Amino acid sequence: MTDNFTGKVALVTGAARGIGAGVARGFVERGGRVALVGLEPELLTELSDELGDAAAWWEADVRDSAAVAAAVDAAAAHFGRIDFVLANAGIASYGTVRQIDDAAFERVVDININGVFRTLKHATPHLAATNGYALVVASLASFTALAGLASYNASKAGAESLALAYKQEVAHLGIGVGICHPSWIDTDIVRNAEHDLPSFRAIRKKLPYPANSTTSVEECVELILQGFAKRKSRVYVPKGVLLANWTKALTNSPLAWPVLKRLARKTVPQMEKEVDALGRFHHAHVPETKPKD
């Protein structure tokens, strides 16, 4: 643990569990303080109690701009500054475009793109005051689309583009911006998807590295904290995800289409049957968010 964040404050969305909670723990272990923002007050309370005076939490739905603004401003007032932001809140859904209901698709896009927008928007004045750094959690899915995950793919590609535009917009303010691209991380989202959809598990095994592997939360946290310390423009988790970025054009080219088409013909009908049998479009542990007005 060579990186030292003494005197620094990080604000983390989606902080109640998984990557967000792991980054919060790691940041505090390295001397920093954390503002935990999320939707599960019981888990946020437990994590904040575990981390002691170095942590405080605020309940906020990233679909609610006023709630995000209030949480960010309250965190800055509580700690006196914000140096880092991890725009981590995100969800996934199941189902093909013809199958998924409108609300489920729109919810993913609203949280994974609009939620990042709201987080960055309201954090900007505080980051400008500290010449801070924001890291947007996108995905391997920003580069490689996968049938049955259209809402997630679209949202993570959108989050990448949003972050790239924002990076240009705030450069003159002294704010650094990076994008994190995790592959499959050993979190609730991945574990529940593999449990709910055997076809998803089978597809993953046929994909090339790194899409066929699972990375631990601990490794993901370590790479994110390194990204913070070095203000990296890209954080790949695992580092092999860099290959997916470099080969994006090939993966989406006419040359690769026959292979993808054969795979989809075999797996998509089965996946649709599994989602129909499941009777829902998300895994069982997605926290509830407030309906939009």
GROMACS .gro file of N, CA and C in nm, residues 96-160:
model
  195
   96THR      N    1  -3.360  -0.929  -2.396
   96THR     CA    2  -3.330  -0.870  -2.526
   96THR      C    3  -3.416  -0.744  -2.547
   97VAL      N    4  -3.383  -0.668  -2.651
   97VAL     CA    5  -3.456  -0.544  -2.679
   97VAL      C    6  -3.604  -0.572  -2.702
   98ARG      N    7  -3.638  -0.679  -2.771
   98ARG     CA    8  -3.779  -0.707  -2.799
   98ARG      C    9  -3.852  -0.760  -2.676
   99GLN      N   10  -3.777  -0.800  -2.574
   99GLN     CA   11  -3.836  -0.868  -2.459
   99GLN      C   12  -3.847  -0.780  -2.335
  100ILE      N   13  -3.747  -0.701  -2.308
  100ILE     CA   14  -3.741  -0.624  -2.184
  100ILE      C   15  -3.849  -0.515  -2.184
  101ASP      N   16  -3.904  -0.487  -2.067
  101ASP     CA   17  -4.005  -0.380  -2.063
  101ASP      C   18  -3.937  -0.244  -2.062
  102ASP      N   19  -4.011  -0.143  -2.104
  102ASP     CA   20  -3.956  -0.008  -2.119
  102ASP      C   21  -3.895   0.043  -1.989
  103ALA      N   22  -3.966   0.023  -1.879
  103ALA     CA   23  -3.922   0.078  -1.752
  103ALA      C   24  -3.787   0.020  -1.709
  104ALA      N   25  -3.769  -0.111  -1.730
  104ALA     CA   26  -3.644  -0.175  -1.690
  104ALA      C   27  -3.527  -0.122  -1.773
  105PHE      N   28  -3.548  -0.107  -1.904
  105PHE     CA   29  -3.443  -0.054  -1.991
  105PHE      C   30  -3.408   0.090  -1.952
  106GLU      N   31  -3.512   0.171  -1.934
  106GLU     CA   32  -3.489   0.312  -1.904
  106GLU      C   33  -3.423   0.331  -1.768
  107ARG      N   34  -3.453   0.244  -1.674
  107ARG     CA   35  -3.393   0.255  -1.541
  107ARG      C   36  -3.242   0.235  -1.547
  108VAL      N   37  -3.199   0.137  -1.625
  108VAL     CA   38  -3.055   0.114  -1.639
  108VAL      C   39  -2.986   0.235  -1.700
  109VAL      N   40  -3.045   0.288  -1.806
  109VAL     CA   41  -2.985   0.405  -1.872
  109VAL      C   42  -2.985   0.526  -1.779
  110ASP      N   43  -3.094   0.545  -1.705
  110ASP     CA   44  -3.103   0.661  -1.617
  110ASP      C   45  -3.000   0.656  -1.505
  111ILE      N   46  -2.978   0.539  -1.450
  111ILE     CA   47  -2.879   0.527  -1.342
  111ILE      C   48  -2.737   0.530  -1.397
  112ASN      N   49  -2.711   0.453  -1.501
  112ASN     CA   50  -2.573   0.434  -1.548
  112ASN      C   51  -2.519   0.551  -1.630
  113ILE      N   52  -2.606   0.627  -1.696
  113ILE     CA   53  -2.560   0.746  -1.769
  113ILE      C   54  -2.602   0.873  -1.696
  114ASN      N   55  -2.732   0.892  -1.678
  114ASN     CA   56  -2.780   1.015  -1.616
  114ASN      C   57  -2.730   1.029  -1.473
  115GLY      N   58  -2.719   0.916  -1.403
  115GLY     CA   59  -2.667   0.920  -1.267
  115GLY      C   60  -2.523   0.967  -1.262
  116VAL      N   61  -2.443   0.926  -1.360
  116VAL     CA   62  -2.305   0.974  -1.370
  116VAL      C   63  -2.305   1.123  -1.399
  117PHE      N   64  -2.390   1.166  -1.493
  117PHE     CA   65  -2.402   1.309  -1.525
  117PHE      C   66  -2.433   1.390  -1.400
  118ARG      N   67  -2.533   1.347  -1.323
  118ARG     CA   68  -2.572   1.423  -1.205
  118ARG      C   69  -2.460   1.428  -1.102
  119THR      N   70  -2.390   1.317  -1.086
  119THR     CA   71  -2.279   1.311  -0.991
  119THR      C   72  -2.168   1.408  -1.032
  120LEU      N   73  -2.129   1.403  -1.158
  120LEU     CA   74  -2.022   1.491  -1.206
  120LEU      C   75  -2.065   1.637  -1.199
  121LYS      N   76  -2.187   1.665  -1.241
  121LYS     CA   77  -2.237   1.803  -1.242
  121LYS      C   78  -2.226   1.868  -1.105
  122HIS      N   79  -2.276   1.800  -1.005
  122HIS     CA   80  -2.281   1.860  -0.872
  122HIS      C   81  -2.148   1.853  -0.797
  123ALA      N   82  -2.060   1.763  -0.839
  123ALA     CA   83  -1.928   1.755  -0.776
  123ALA      C   84  -1.830   1.854  -0.836
  124THR      N   85  -1.858   1.905  -0.955
  124THR     CA   86  -1.760   1.988  -1.027
  124THR      C   87  -1.710   2.108  -0.947
  125PRO      N   88  -1.797   2.188  -0.884
  125PRO     CA   89  -1.744   2.303  -0.809
  125PRO      C   90  -1.647   2.263  -0.698
  126HIS      N   91  -1.675   2.151  -0.634
  126HIS     CA   92  -1.589   2.105  -0.525
  126HIS      C   93  -1.456   2.050  -0.577
  127LEU      N   94  -1.461   1.979  -0.688
  127LEU     CA   95  -1.337   1.928  -0.748
  127LEU      C   96  -1.253   2.043  -0.803
  128ALA      N   97  -1.318   2.146  -0.856
  128ALA     CA   98  -1.244   2.261  -0.906
  128ALA      C   99  -1.169   2.331  -0.794
  129ALA      N  100  -1.226   2.330  -0.674
  129ALA     CA  101  -1.162   2.397  -0.560
  129ALA      C  102  -1.037   2.324  -0.512
  130THR      N  103  -1.027   2.195  -0.542
  130THR     CA  104  -0.912   2.115  -0.495
  130THR      C  105  -0.824   2.064  -0.609
  131ASN      N  106  -0.854   2.107  -0.734
  131ASN     CA  107  -0.788   2.046  -0.850
  131ASN      C  108  -0.800   1.893  -0.842
  132GLY      N  109  -0.923   1.850  -0.819
  132GLY     CA  110  -0.950   1.710  -0.791
  132GLY      C  111  -0.954   1.621  -0.914
  133TYR      N  112  -1.003   1.499  -0.891
  133TYR     CA  113  -1.002   1.394  -0.994
  133TYR      C  114  -1.130   1.313  -0.982
  134ALA      N  115  -1.195   1.289  -1.095
  134ALA     CA  116  -1.315   1.207  -1.101
  134ALA      C  117  -1.290   1.083  -1.184
  135LEU      N  118  -1.333   0.968  -1.134
  135LEU     CA  119  -1.320   0.842  -1.207
  135LEU      C  120  -1.460   0.787  -1.230
  136VAL      N  121  -1.497   0.773  -1.357
  136VAL     CA  122  -1.628   0.719  -1.396
  136VAL      C  123  -1.614   0.569  -1.418
  137VAL      N  124  -1.698   0.491  -1.351
  137VAL     CA  125  -1.695   0.346  -1.370
  137VAL      C  126  -1.781   0.311  -1.490
  138ALA      N  127  -1.715   0.279  -1.600
  138ALA     CA  128  -1.783   0.230  -1.720
  138ALA      C  129  -1.772   0.077  -1.717
  139SER      N  130  -1.717   0.016  -1.822
  139SER     CA  131  -1.714  -0.129  -1.825
  139SER      C  132  -1.636  -0.178  -1.947
  140LEU      N  133  -1.599  -0.304  -1.945
  140LEU     CA  134  -1.558  -0.374  -2.067
  140LEU      C  135  -1.669  -0.362  -2.170
  141ALA      N  136  -1.793  -0.357  -2.123
  141ALA     CA  137  -1.909  -0.347  -2.212
  141ALA      C  138  -1.911  -0.218  -2.292
  142SER      N  139  -1.829  -0.119  -2.255
  142SER     CA  140  -1.817   0.002  -2.336
  142SER      C  141  -1.762  -0.030  -2.474
  143PHE      N  142  -1.687  -0.139  -2.484
  143PHE     CA  143  -1.620  -0.176  -2.609
  143PHE      C  144  -1.684  -0.294  -2.680
  144THR      N  145  -1.745  -0.385  -2.604
  144THR     CA  146  -1.793  -0.510  -2.663
  144THR      C  147  -1.938  -0.534  -2.624
  145ALA      N  148  -2.026  -0.532  -2.722
  145ALA     CA  149  -2.168  -0.556  -2.697
  145ALA      C  150  -2.196  -0.705  -2.683
  146LEU      N  151  -2.297  -0.736  -2.603
  146LEU     CA  152  -2.335  -0.876  -2.583
  146LEU      C  153  -2.487  -0.887  -2.583
  147ALA      N  154  -2.540  -0.977  -2.664
  147ALA     CA  155  -2.684  -0.996  -2.675
  147ALA      C  156  -2.746  -1.020  -2.538
  148GLY      N  157  -2.861  -0.959  -2.516
  148GLY     CA  158  -2.931  -0.975  -2.390
  148GLY      C  159  -2.894  -0.871  -2.286
  149LEU      N  160  -2.791  -0.791  -2.315
  149LEU     CA  161  -2.745  -0.687  -2.222
  149LEU      C  162  -2.743  -0.550  -2.290
  150ALA      N  163  -2.837  -0.528  -2.380
  150ALA     CA  164  -2.835  -0.406  -2.461
  150ALA      C  165  -2.842  -0.279  -2.375
  151SER      N  166  -2.926  -0.279  -2.273
  151SER     CA  167  -2.937  -0.160  -2.189
  151SER      C  168  -2.807  -0.132  -2.117
  152TYR      N  169  -2.742  -0.236  -2.069
  152TYR     CA  170  -2.615  -0.220  -1.999
  152TYR      C  171  -2.506  -0.174  -2.095
  153ASN      N  172  -2.499  -0.238  -2.212
  153ASN     CA  173  -2.400  -0.199  -2.313
  153ASN      C  174  -2.418  -0.053  -2.354
  154ALA      N  175  -2.541  -0.016  -2.383
  154ALA     CA  176  -2.568   0.121  -2.426
  154ALA      C  177  -2.531   0.220  -2.317
  155SER      N  178  -2.564   0.187  -2.194
  155SER     CA  179  -2.538   0.281  -2.084
  155SER      C  180  -2.389   0.294  -2.057
  156LYS      N  181  -2.314   0.186  -2.066
  156LYS     CA  182  -2.171   0.194  -2.036
  156LYS      C  183  -2.092   0.256  -2.151
  157ALA      N  184  -2.137   0.236  -2.274
  157ALA     CA  185  -2.075   0.308  -2.385
  157ALA      C  186  -2.105   0.458  -2.371
  158GLY      N  187  -2.228   0.489  -2.329
  158GLY     CA  188  -2.265   0.628  -2.307
  158GLY      C  189  -2.187   0.691  -2.193
  159ALA      N  190  -2.164   0.615  -2.085
  159ALA     CA  191  -2.087   0.667  -1.972
  159ALA      C  192  -1.944   0.700  -2.014
  160GLU      N  193  -1.887   0.617  -2.101
  160GLU     CA  194  -1.752   0.644  -2.151
  160GLU      C  195  -1.751   0.776  -2.230
   0.00000   0.00000   0.00000
